[in-house]
Coordinates of C-alpha atoms in Angstrom, one line a residue:
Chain A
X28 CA 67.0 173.9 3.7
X29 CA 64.4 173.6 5.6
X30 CA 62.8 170.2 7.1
X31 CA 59.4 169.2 6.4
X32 CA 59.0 168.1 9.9
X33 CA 59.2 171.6 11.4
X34 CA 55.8 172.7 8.9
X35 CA 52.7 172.5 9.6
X36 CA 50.8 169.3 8.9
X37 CA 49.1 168.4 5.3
X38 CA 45.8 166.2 4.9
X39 CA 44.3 164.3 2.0
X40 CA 40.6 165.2 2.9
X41 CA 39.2 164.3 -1.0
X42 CA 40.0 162.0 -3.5
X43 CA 38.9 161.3 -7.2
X44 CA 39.6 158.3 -9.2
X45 CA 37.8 157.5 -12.8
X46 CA 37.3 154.6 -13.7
X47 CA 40.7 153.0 -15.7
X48 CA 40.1 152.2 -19.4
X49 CA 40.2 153.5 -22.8
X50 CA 38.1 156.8 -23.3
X51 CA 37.9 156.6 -26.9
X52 CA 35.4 159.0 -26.9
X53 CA 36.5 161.6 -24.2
X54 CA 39.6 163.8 -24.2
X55 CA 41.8 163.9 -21.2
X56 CA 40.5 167.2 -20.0
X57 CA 36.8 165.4 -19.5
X58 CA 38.0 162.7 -17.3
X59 CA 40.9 164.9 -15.4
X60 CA 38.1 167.6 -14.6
X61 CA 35.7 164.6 -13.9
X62 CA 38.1 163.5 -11.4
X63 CA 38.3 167.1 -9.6
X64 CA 35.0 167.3 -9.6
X65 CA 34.9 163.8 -7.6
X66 CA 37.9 164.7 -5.0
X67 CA 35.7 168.1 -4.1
X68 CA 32.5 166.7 -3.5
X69 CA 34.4 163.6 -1.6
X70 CA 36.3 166.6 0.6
X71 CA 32.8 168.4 0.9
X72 CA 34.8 171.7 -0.6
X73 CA 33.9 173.9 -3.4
X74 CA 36.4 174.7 -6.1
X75 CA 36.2 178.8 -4.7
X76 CA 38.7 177.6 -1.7
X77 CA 41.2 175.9 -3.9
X78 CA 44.4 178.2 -3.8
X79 CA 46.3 176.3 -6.5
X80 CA 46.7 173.4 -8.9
X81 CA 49.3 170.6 -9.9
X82 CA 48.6 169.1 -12.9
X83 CA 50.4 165.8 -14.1
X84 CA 50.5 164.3 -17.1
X85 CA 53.0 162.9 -20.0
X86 CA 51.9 163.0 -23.0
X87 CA 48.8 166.0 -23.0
X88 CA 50.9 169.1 -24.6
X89 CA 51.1 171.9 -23.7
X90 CA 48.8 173.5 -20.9
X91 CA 46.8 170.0 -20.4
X92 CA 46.1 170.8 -16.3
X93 CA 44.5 174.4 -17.9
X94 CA 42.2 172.3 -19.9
X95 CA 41.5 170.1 -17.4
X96 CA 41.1 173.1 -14.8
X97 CA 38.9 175.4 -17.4
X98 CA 35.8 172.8 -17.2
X99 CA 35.9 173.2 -13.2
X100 CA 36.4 177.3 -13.4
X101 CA 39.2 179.7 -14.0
X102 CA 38.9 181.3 -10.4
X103 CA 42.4 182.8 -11.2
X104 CA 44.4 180.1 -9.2
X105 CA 47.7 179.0 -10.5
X106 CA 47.8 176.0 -12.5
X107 CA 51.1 174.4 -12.4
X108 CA 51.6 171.2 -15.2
X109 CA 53.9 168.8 -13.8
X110 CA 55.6 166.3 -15.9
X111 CA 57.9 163.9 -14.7
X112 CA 57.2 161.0 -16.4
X113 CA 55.6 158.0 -14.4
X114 CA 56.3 160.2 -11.5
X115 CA 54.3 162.8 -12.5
X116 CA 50.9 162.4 -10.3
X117 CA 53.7 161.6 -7.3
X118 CA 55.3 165.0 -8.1
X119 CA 52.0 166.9 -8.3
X120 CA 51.1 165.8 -5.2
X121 CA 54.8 166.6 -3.7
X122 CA 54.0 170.0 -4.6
X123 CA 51.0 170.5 -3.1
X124 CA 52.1 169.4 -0.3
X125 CA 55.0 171.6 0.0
X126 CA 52.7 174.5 -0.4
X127 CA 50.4 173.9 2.1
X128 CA 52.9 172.6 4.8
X129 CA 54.9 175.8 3.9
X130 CA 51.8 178.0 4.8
X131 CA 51.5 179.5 1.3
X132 CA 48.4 178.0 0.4
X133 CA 45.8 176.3 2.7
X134 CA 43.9 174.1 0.2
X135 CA 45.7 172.8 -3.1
X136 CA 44.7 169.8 -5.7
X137 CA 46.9 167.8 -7.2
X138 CA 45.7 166.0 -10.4
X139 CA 47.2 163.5 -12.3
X140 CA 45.5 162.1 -15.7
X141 CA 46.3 160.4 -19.0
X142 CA 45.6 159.7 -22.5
X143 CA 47.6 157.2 -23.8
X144 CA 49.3 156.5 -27.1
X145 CA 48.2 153.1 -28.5
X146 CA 51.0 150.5 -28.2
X147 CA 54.1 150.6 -26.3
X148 CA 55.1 153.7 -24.5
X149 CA 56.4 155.8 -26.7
X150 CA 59.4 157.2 -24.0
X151 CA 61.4 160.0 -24.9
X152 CA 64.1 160.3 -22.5
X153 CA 66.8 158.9 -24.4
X154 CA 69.1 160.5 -26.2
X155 CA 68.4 160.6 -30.4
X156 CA 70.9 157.6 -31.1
X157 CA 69.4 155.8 -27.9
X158 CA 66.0 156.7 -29.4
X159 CA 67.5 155.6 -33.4
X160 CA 69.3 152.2 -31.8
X161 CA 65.7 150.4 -30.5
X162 CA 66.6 151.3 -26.8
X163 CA 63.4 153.2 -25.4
X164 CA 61.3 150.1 -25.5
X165 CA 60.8 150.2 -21.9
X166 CA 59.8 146.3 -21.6
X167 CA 63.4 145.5 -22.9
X168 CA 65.0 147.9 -20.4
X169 CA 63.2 146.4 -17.7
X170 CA 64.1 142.8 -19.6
X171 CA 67.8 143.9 -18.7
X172 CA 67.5 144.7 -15.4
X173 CA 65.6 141.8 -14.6
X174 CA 68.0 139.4 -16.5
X175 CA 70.5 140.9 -14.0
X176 CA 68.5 140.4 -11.1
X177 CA 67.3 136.9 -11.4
X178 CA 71.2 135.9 -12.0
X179 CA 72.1 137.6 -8.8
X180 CA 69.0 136.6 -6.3
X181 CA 68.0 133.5 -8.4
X182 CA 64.5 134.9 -8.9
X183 CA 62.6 132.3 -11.3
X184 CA 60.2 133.1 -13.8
X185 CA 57.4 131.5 -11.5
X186 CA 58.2 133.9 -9.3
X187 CA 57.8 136.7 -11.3
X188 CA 54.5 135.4 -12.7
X189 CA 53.4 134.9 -8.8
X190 CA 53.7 138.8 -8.8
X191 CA 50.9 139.1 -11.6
X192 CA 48.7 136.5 -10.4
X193 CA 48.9 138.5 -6.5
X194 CA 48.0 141.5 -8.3
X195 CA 45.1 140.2 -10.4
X196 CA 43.8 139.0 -7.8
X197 CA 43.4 141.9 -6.0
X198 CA 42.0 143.8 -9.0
X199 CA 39.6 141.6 -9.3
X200 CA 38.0 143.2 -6.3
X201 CA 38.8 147.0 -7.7
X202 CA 35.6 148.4 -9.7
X203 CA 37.8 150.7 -10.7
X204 CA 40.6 149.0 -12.7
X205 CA 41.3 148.3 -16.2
X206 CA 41.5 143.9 -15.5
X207 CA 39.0 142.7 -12.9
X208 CA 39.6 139.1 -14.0
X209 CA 42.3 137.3 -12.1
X210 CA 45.1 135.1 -14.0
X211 CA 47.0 131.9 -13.4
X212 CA 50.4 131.0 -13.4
X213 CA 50.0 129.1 -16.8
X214 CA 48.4 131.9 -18.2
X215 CA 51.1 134.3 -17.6
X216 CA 54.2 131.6 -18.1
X217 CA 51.8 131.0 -21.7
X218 CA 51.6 134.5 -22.6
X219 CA 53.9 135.9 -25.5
X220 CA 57.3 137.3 -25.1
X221 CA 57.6 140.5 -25.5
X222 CA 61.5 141.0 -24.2
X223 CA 63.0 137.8 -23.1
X224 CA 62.5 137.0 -19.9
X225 CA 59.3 139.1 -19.9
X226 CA 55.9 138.2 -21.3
X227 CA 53.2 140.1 -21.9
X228 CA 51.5 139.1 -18.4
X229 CA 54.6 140.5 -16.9
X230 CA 53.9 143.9 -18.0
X231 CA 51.2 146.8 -16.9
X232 CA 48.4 147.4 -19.7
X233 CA 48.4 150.7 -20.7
X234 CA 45.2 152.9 -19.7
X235 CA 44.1 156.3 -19.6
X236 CA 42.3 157.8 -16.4
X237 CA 43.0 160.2 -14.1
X238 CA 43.1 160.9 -10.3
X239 CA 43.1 163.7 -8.1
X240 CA 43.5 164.7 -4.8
X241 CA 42.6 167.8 -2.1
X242 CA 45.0 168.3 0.4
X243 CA 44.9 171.1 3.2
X244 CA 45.9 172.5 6.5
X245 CA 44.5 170.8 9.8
X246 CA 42.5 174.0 10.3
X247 CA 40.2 173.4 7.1
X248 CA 39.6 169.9 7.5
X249 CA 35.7 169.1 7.2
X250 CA 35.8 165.8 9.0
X251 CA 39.0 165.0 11.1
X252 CA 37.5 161.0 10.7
X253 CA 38.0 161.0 7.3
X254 CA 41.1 163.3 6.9
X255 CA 44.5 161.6 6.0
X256 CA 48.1 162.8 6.8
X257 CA 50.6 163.3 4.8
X258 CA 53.5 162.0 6.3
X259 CA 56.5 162.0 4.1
X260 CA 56.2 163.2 0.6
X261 CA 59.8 163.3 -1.5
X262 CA 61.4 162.9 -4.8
X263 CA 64.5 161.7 -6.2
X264 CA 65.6 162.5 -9.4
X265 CA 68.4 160.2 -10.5
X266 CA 71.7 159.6 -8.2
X267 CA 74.9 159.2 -10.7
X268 CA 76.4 155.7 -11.4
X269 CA 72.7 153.9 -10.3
X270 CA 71.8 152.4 -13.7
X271 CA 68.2 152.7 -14.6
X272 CA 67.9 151.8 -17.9
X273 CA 63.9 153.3 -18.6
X274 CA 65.8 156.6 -18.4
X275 CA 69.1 155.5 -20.1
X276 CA 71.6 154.9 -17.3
X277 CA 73.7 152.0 -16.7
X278 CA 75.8 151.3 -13.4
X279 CA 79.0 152.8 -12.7
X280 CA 81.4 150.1 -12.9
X281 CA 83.5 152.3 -11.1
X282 CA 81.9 154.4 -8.8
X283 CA 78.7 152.4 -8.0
X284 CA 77.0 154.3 -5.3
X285 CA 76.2 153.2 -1.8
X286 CA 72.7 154.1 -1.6
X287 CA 70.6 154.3 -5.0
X288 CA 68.1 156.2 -6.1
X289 CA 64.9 154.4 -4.8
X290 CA 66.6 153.5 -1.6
X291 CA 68.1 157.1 -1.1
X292 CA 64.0 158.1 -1.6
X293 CA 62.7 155.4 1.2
X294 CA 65.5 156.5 3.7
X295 CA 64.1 160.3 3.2
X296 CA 60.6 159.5 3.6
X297 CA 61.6 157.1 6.8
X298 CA 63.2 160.0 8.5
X299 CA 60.5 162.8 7.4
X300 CA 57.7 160.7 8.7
X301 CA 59.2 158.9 11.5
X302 CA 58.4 155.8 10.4
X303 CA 60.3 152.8 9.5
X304 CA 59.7 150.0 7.1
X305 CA 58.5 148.3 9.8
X306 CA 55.9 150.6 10.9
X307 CA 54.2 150.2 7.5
X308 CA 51.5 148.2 6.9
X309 CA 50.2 148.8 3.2
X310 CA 52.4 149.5 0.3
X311 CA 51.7 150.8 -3.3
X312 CA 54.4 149.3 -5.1
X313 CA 56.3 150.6 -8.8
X314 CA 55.2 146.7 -10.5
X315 CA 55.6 148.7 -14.1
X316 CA 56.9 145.1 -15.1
X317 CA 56.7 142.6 -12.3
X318 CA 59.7 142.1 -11.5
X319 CA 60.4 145.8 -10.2
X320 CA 57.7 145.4 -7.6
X321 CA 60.1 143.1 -6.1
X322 CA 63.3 145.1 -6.0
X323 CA 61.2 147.8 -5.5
X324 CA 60.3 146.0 -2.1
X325 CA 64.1 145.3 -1.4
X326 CA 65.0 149.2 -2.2
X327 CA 62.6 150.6 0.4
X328 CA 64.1 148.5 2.8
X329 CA 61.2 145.8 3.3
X330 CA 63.6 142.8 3.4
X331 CA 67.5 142.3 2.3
X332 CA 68.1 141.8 -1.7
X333 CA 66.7 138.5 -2.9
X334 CA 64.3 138.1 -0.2
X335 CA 61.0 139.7 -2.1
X336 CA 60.2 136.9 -4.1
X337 CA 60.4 134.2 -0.9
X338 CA 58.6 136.5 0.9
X339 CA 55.6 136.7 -1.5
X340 CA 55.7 132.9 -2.0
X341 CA 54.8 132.5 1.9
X342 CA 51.8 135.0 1.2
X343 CA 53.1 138.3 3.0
X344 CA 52.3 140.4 0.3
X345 CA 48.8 139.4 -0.3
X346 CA 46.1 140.5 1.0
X347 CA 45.7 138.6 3.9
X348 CA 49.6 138.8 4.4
X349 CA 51.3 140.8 7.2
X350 CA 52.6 143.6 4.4
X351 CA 49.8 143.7 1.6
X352 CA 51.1 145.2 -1.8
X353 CA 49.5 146.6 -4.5
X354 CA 45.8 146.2 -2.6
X355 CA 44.2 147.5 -5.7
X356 CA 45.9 145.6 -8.1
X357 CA 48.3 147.7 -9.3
X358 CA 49.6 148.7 -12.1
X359 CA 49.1 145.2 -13.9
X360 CA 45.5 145.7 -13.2
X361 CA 44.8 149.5 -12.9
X362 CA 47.1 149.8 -15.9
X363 CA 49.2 153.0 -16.5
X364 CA 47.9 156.2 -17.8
X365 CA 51.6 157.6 -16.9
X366 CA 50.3 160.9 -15.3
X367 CA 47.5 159.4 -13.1
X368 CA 49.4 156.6 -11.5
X369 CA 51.3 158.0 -8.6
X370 CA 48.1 159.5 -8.1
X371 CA 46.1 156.6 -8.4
X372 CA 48.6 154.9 -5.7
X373 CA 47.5 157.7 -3.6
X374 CA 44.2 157.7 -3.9
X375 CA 43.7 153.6 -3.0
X376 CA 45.9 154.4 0.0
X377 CA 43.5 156.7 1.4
X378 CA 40.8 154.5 0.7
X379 CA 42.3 151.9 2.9
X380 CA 43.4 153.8 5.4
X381 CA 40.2 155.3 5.5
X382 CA 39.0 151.8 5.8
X383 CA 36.9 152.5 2.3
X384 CA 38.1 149.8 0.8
X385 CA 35.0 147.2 0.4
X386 CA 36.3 143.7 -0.1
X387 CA 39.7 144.3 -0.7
X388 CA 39.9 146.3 2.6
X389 CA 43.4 145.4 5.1
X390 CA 42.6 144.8 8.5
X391 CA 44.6 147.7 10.7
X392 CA 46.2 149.8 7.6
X393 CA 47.3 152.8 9.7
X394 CA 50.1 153.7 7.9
X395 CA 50.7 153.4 3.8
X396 CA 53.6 153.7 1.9
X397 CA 52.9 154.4 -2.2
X398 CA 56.5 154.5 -4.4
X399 CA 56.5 155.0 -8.1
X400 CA 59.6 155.5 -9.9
X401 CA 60.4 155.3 -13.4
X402 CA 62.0 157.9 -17.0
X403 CA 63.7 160.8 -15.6
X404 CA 64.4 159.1 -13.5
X405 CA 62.4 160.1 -11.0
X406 CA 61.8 157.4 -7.5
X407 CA 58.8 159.1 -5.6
X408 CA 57.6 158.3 -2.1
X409 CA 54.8 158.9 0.0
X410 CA 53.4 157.9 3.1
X411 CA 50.5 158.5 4.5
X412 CA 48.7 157.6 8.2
X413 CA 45.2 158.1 9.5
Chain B
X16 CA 83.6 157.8 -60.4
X17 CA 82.2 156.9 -57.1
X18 CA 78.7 158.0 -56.0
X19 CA 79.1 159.1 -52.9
X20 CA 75.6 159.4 -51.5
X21 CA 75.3 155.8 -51.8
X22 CA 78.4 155.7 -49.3
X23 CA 77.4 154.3 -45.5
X24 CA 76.6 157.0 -43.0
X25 CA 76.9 156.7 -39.0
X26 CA 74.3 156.2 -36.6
X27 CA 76.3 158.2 -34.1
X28 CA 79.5 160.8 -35.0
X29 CA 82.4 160.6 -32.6
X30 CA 81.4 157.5 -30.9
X31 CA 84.1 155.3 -32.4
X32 CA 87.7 155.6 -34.5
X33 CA 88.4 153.6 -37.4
X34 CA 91.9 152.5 -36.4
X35 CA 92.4 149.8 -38.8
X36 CA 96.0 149.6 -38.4
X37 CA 95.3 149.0 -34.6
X38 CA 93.0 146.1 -35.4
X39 CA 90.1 147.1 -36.2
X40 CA 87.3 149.8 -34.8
X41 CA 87.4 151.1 -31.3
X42 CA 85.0 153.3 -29.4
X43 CA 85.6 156.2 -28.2
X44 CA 84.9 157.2 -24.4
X45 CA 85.7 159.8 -21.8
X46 CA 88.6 159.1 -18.6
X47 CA 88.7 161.4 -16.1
X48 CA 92.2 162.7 -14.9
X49 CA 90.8 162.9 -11.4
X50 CA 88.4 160.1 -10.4
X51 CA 89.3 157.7 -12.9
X52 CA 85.3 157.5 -13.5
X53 CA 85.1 156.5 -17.6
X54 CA 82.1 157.1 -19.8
X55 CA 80.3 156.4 -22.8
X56 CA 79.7 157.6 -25.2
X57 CA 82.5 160.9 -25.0
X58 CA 81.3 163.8 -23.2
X59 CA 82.5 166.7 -25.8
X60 CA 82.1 169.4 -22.3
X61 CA 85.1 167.7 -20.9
X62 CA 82.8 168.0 -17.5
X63 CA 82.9 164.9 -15.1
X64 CA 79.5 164.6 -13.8
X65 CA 80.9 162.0 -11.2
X66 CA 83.6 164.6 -9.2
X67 CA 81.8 168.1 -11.1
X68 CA 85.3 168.9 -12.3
X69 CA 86.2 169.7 -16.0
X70 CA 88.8 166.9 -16.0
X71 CA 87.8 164.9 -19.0
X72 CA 89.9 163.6 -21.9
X73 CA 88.9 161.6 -24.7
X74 CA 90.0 157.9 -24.8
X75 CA 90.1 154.8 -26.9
X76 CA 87.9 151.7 -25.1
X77 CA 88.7 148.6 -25.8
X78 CA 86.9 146.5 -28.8
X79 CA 86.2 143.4 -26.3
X80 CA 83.9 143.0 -23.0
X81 CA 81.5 141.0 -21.5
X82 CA 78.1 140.1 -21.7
X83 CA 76.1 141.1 -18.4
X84 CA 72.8 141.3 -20.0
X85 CA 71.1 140.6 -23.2
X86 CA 67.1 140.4 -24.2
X87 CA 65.2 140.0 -27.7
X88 CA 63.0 142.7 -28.4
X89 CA 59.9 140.6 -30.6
X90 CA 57.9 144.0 -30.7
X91 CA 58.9 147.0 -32.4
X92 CA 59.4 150.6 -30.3
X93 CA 56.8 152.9 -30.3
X94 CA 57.4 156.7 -31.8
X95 CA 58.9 156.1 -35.4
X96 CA 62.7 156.4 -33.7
X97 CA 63.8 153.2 -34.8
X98 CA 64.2 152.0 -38.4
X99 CA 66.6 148.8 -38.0
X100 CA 65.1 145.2 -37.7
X101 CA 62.7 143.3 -35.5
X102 CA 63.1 141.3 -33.6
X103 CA 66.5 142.5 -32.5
X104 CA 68.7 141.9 -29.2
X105 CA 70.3 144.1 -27.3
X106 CA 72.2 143.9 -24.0
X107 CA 74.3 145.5 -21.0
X108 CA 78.4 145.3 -21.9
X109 CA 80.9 146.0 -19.8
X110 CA 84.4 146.5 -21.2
X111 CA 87.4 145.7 -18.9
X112 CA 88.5 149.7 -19.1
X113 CA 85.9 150.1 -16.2
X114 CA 82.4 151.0 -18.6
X115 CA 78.8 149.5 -18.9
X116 CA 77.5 150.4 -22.5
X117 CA 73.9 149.5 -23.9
X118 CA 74.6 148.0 -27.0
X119 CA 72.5 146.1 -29.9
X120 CA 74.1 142.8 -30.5
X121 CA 75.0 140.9 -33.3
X122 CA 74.0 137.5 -33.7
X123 CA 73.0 134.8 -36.9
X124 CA 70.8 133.1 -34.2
X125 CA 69.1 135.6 -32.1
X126 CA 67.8 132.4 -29.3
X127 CA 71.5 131.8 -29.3
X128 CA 73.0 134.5 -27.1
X129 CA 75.2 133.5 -24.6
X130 CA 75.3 135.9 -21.0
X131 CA 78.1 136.1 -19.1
X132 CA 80.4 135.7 -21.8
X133 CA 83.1 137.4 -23.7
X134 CA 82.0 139.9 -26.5
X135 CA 83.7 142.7 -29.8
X136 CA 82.8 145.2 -31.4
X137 CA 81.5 145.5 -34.5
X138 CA 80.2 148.3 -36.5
X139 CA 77.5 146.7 -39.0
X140 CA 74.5 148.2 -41.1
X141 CA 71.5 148.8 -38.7
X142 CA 69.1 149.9 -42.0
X143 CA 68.8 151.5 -45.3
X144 CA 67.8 155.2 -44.8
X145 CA 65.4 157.0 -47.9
X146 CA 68.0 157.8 -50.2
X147 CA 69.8 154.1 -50.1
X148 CA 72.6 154.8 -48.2
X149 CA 73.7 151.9 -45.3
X150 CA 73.5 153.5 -42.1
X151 CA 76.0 151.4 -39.2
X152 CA 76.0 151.7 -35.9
X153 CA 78.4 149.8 -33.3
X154 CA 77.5 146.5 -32.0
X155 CA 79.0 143.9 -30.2
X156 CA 78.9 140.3 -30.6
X157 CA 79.8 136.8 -28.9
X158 CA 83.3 136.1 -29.6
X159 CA 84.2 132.5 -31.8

C-alpha cells in the first residue's frame, strides 16, 4: 500500500457552493452543474483541463454526476458517481485526491449535490425487516445513541440545545445556508419531540444544494495565495463491533473494539498530514443531530469522552473560541442535501482558510479539519492547510 | 375448517423458535465455536465476521435482557417500509448471552418506559397486512 505522504501534493484552487434551499423548480443537474461552473471560474480554469469527475449524491439515480456533467460539456472525461451516503461529497473528494496525488490526473472536480425527498430521510441501509420494524428513522437512531451518551457523560438536554443555538448563530452570518436566523435555548427546549430526547431543533433541516470543488497538482496552480492543500484525505467504512445505529449496527458486547470507526479515521488523517488535534484550529463537525457534533469532537481526539459539552459551555467552540466548530453553521443551518454536505464542509474550510470568510471569518485558521460520517457507515476526514 | 390465510404471518423467518414447552418463544442467534462473538439475528453462512472463520452455529438466546436504550418515535419513517403504529418505542437490548439487539418494545404506556432495567420477549402483532392476516414480529417489554 502505498502512503499518501510519499505523493505528490493536491490543492483545492476552486470552490462552488449554491445557495442551500429547496429548488422546487430546478432539477439537481441545474444546481450541481451551477456549482461546477462556480468552482471553475473561482479556480480561473476552464472545463477543457479537467481530467476527471466524482460525482456524489444519494438519492439522484442512476448516472446523476453525467447529468450534472452534460450541461458543462462531455469533453470525454470520466465521470465517476460516488454514493456513500452522507459521506458521499467526502468520498468524491477522496478520490480526486487520490488521482491527482497518484499522478494520474493533474486537475480533477469533485462534486457533491442533492435533491431531497420531502420528510424524513428516507435511508435504505437496513436490512428489509430493519426497514419493516420502524428502525431507519434516523432521528430515533441517533435518539439511542444519545440516550446512551448522556447516561454515561451526564450530557443535559441544555447542553445539547447549546449545540443548535452555537450553530445558528453562526449561520446567521452564512448567505449561503438554509436558516440565517439564530435560535434560543427555549426555542429549541420548546420545539416538538421528534424521538425522545431529541426535538426538532436538535436535528439538521433537510436541503438540497450542491458543492463542488477543483483540486490539482502544485504545478497548475493559478494563484499559490489562494491555493489550499490537501493534507489528509481518508475514509472508513465501518470497523466490526462499533455500533452505529444510522447504518444498523449495535456494539459488540463482546468484542467491543479499541479504536472505533470515527476515531480510527482522525488517527489516519493525524498521521497522513502530520498534524495533531492540537494543531487544528477550525473544525467542520458531523452535527446531523446535535448531540453527534459532540462525540464527534471526543472521537477525533479534541478532548477525553464527556468533555465536549463543558467545553462548549466555556465558549471554545464558538466563534470567538480557541477551536471554532461548525463556522458556517453546519448542518443545523446549511441543512443536509446528503451528497453535497461533506462537500459543503469543504468548501467553508477553504473559505476560511483562505481568509474569505466575511463576518464569520477565524482569526489565524491555518489548518481545518472537516469530518462527516454517517449510513454505510462511512466516517470521512479531511484536513486541509493554507 | 380453518381459513388459513387469515392465520398470523412473521415479520422475520428464522429469527425466533416457538419452544413452548421451554417457556415460551426464544430467539434465535449465532455463537461462534472460536471467538465466542454471538450475533443477531442468525447468520445462515455460518461465517464469523468477527475472527473471518466459518465457525458459526445456530443458538437459542435467552427471552430476558436489559434495557440500555429506548426512544418514542412520534413521526412516522419515511419510504413506505413500515406499516405498524405511530408513535412507537423502540430501544437497544442486551441479553446476558453476550448480544445487543434493536428491538421495538412493548408498552400500554409508551411515556412509561423504564431504562436500565430488566426486559422479555414477546412476539405480538406489529399490523394487519392487505389480505387480513396479523403479521408479529418479536419485541421485548419491561418485566412485572
Amino acid at each position: 500500500m502505498k502512503n499518501p505522504q510519499e505523493m505528490r501534493d493536491v490543492y483545492i484552487v476552486g470552490i462552488g457552493l449554491t445557495k442551500w434551499g429547496f429548488y422546487e423548480d430546478q432539477a439537481c443537474y441545474d444546481f450541481g452543474s451551477e456549482a461546477i461552473f462556480t468552482a471553475l471560474k473561482d479556480a480561473e480554469m476552464s472545463w477543457r483541463e479537467v481530467n476527471a469527475a466524482f460525482c456524489g449524491s444519494v438519492y439522484q439515480g442512476t448516472g446523476s454526476g453525467h447529468q450534472a456533467v452534460k450541461e458543462v460539456g462531455l469533453t470525454g472525461v470520466p465521470v465517476v458517481n460516488v454514493e456513500n451516503a452522507c459521506s458521499s461529497g467526502g468520498s468524491a473528494l477522496r478520490l480526486a485526491y487520490l488521482m491527482v496525488a497518484s499522478e494520474v490526473y493533474d486537475v480533477v472536480v469533485a462534486l457533491g449535490m442533492e435533491k431531497m425527498p420531502r420528510g424524513p430521510i428516507p435511508s435504505t441501509a437496513f436490512r428489509p425487516w430493519e426497514l419493516a420494524s420502524g428502525f431507519n428513522i434516523q432521528v430515533g437512531n441517533y435518539a439511542l445513541e444519545t440516550v446512551e451518551y448522556m447516561e454515561k457523560t451526564g450530557v443535559t438536554e441544555e447542553d445539547l440545545a447549546r449545540v443548535t443555538v452555537k450553530n445558528r448563530k453562526n449561520g446567521a452570518l452564512n448567505p449561503n445556508a438554509r436558516f440565517q436566523k439564530p435560535v434560543t435555548m427555549e426555542e429549541v427546549l420548546g420545539s416538538r419531540m421528534v424521538a425522545e430526547p431529541l426535538r426538532l431543533l436538535h436535528c439538521c433541516p433537510l436541503a438540497d444544494g450542491s458543492a463542488a470543488a477543483v483540486l490539482c497538482s502544485r504545478d497548475k496552480l493559478r494563484s499559490k495565495a489562494r491555493g489550499v492543500k490537501v493534507a489528509a484525505s481518508v475514509l472508513v467504512s465501518g470497523v466490526y463491533g462499533d455500533g452505529m445505529l444510522p447504518s444498523g449496527m449495535v456494539d459488540s458486547l463482546l468484542h467491543k473494539p479499541e479504536v472505533g470507526m470515527a476515531e480510527l479515521s482522525a488517527q489516519q488523517a493525524y498521521e497522513i498530514s502530520g498534524y495533531g488535534p492540537e494543531d487544528i484550529n477550525i473544525v467542520q463537525g458531523y452535527d446531523t443531530t446535535v448531540p453527534s457534533e459532540l462525540w464527534g469532537m471526543e472521537k477525533l481526539g479534541f478532548c477525553r469522552p464527556g468533555e465536549a459539552a463543558g467545553l462548549l459551555r466555556d465558549g471554545k467552540f464558538g466563534l470567538e473560541g480557541a477551536l471554532p466548530v461548525n463556522t458556517d453553521g453546519g448542518l443545523m443551518s446549511r441543512g443536509h442535501p446528503l451528497g453535497a454536505t461533506g462537500l459543503g464542509q469543504i468548501c467553508e474550510l477553504v473559505t476560511q482558510l483562505r481568509g474569505e470568510a466575511g463576518k464569520r471569518q477565524v482569526k489565524k485558521a491555518r489548518v481545518g479539519l472537516s469530518h462527516a460520517m454517517g449510513a454505510g457507515p462511512n466516517s470521512s476526514v479531511t484536513i486541509l492547510t493554507c | 375448517m380453518s381459513d388459513d390465510s387469515k392465520q398470523p404471518i412473521s415479520l422475520m423467518e428464522g429469527f425466533w423458535s416457538q419452544a413452548v414447552e421451554e417457556g415460551g418463544p426464544r430467539l434465535l442467534g449465532s455463537r461462534c465455536t472460536s471467538c465466542g462473538e454471538v450475533y443477531f439475528p442468525p447468520k445462515p453462512k455460518g461465517w464469523c465476521v468477527h475472527c473471518q472463520q466459518y465457525t458459526l452455529e445456530t443458538v437459542p438466546l435467552g427471552a430476558r435482557g436489559r434495557l440500555a436504550a429506548a426512544t418514542v418515535v412520534r413521526q412516522a419513517p419515511a419510504g413506505g417500509f413500515y406499516h405498524g403504529p405511530v408513535p412507537y418505542a423502540y430501544g437497544m437490548v442486551d441479553l446476558p448471552e453476550g448480544v445487543r439487539l434493536i428491538s421495538q418494545i412493548a408498552s400500554d404506556n409508551l411515556d412509561d418506559i423504564k431504562v436500565g432495567g430488566p426486559v422479555e420477549l414477546v412476539i405480538r402483532p406489529l399490523y394487519t397486512d392487505q389480505e387480513g392476516r396479523e403479521v408479529t414480529t418479536f419485541m421485548f417489554q419491561s418485566k412485572a
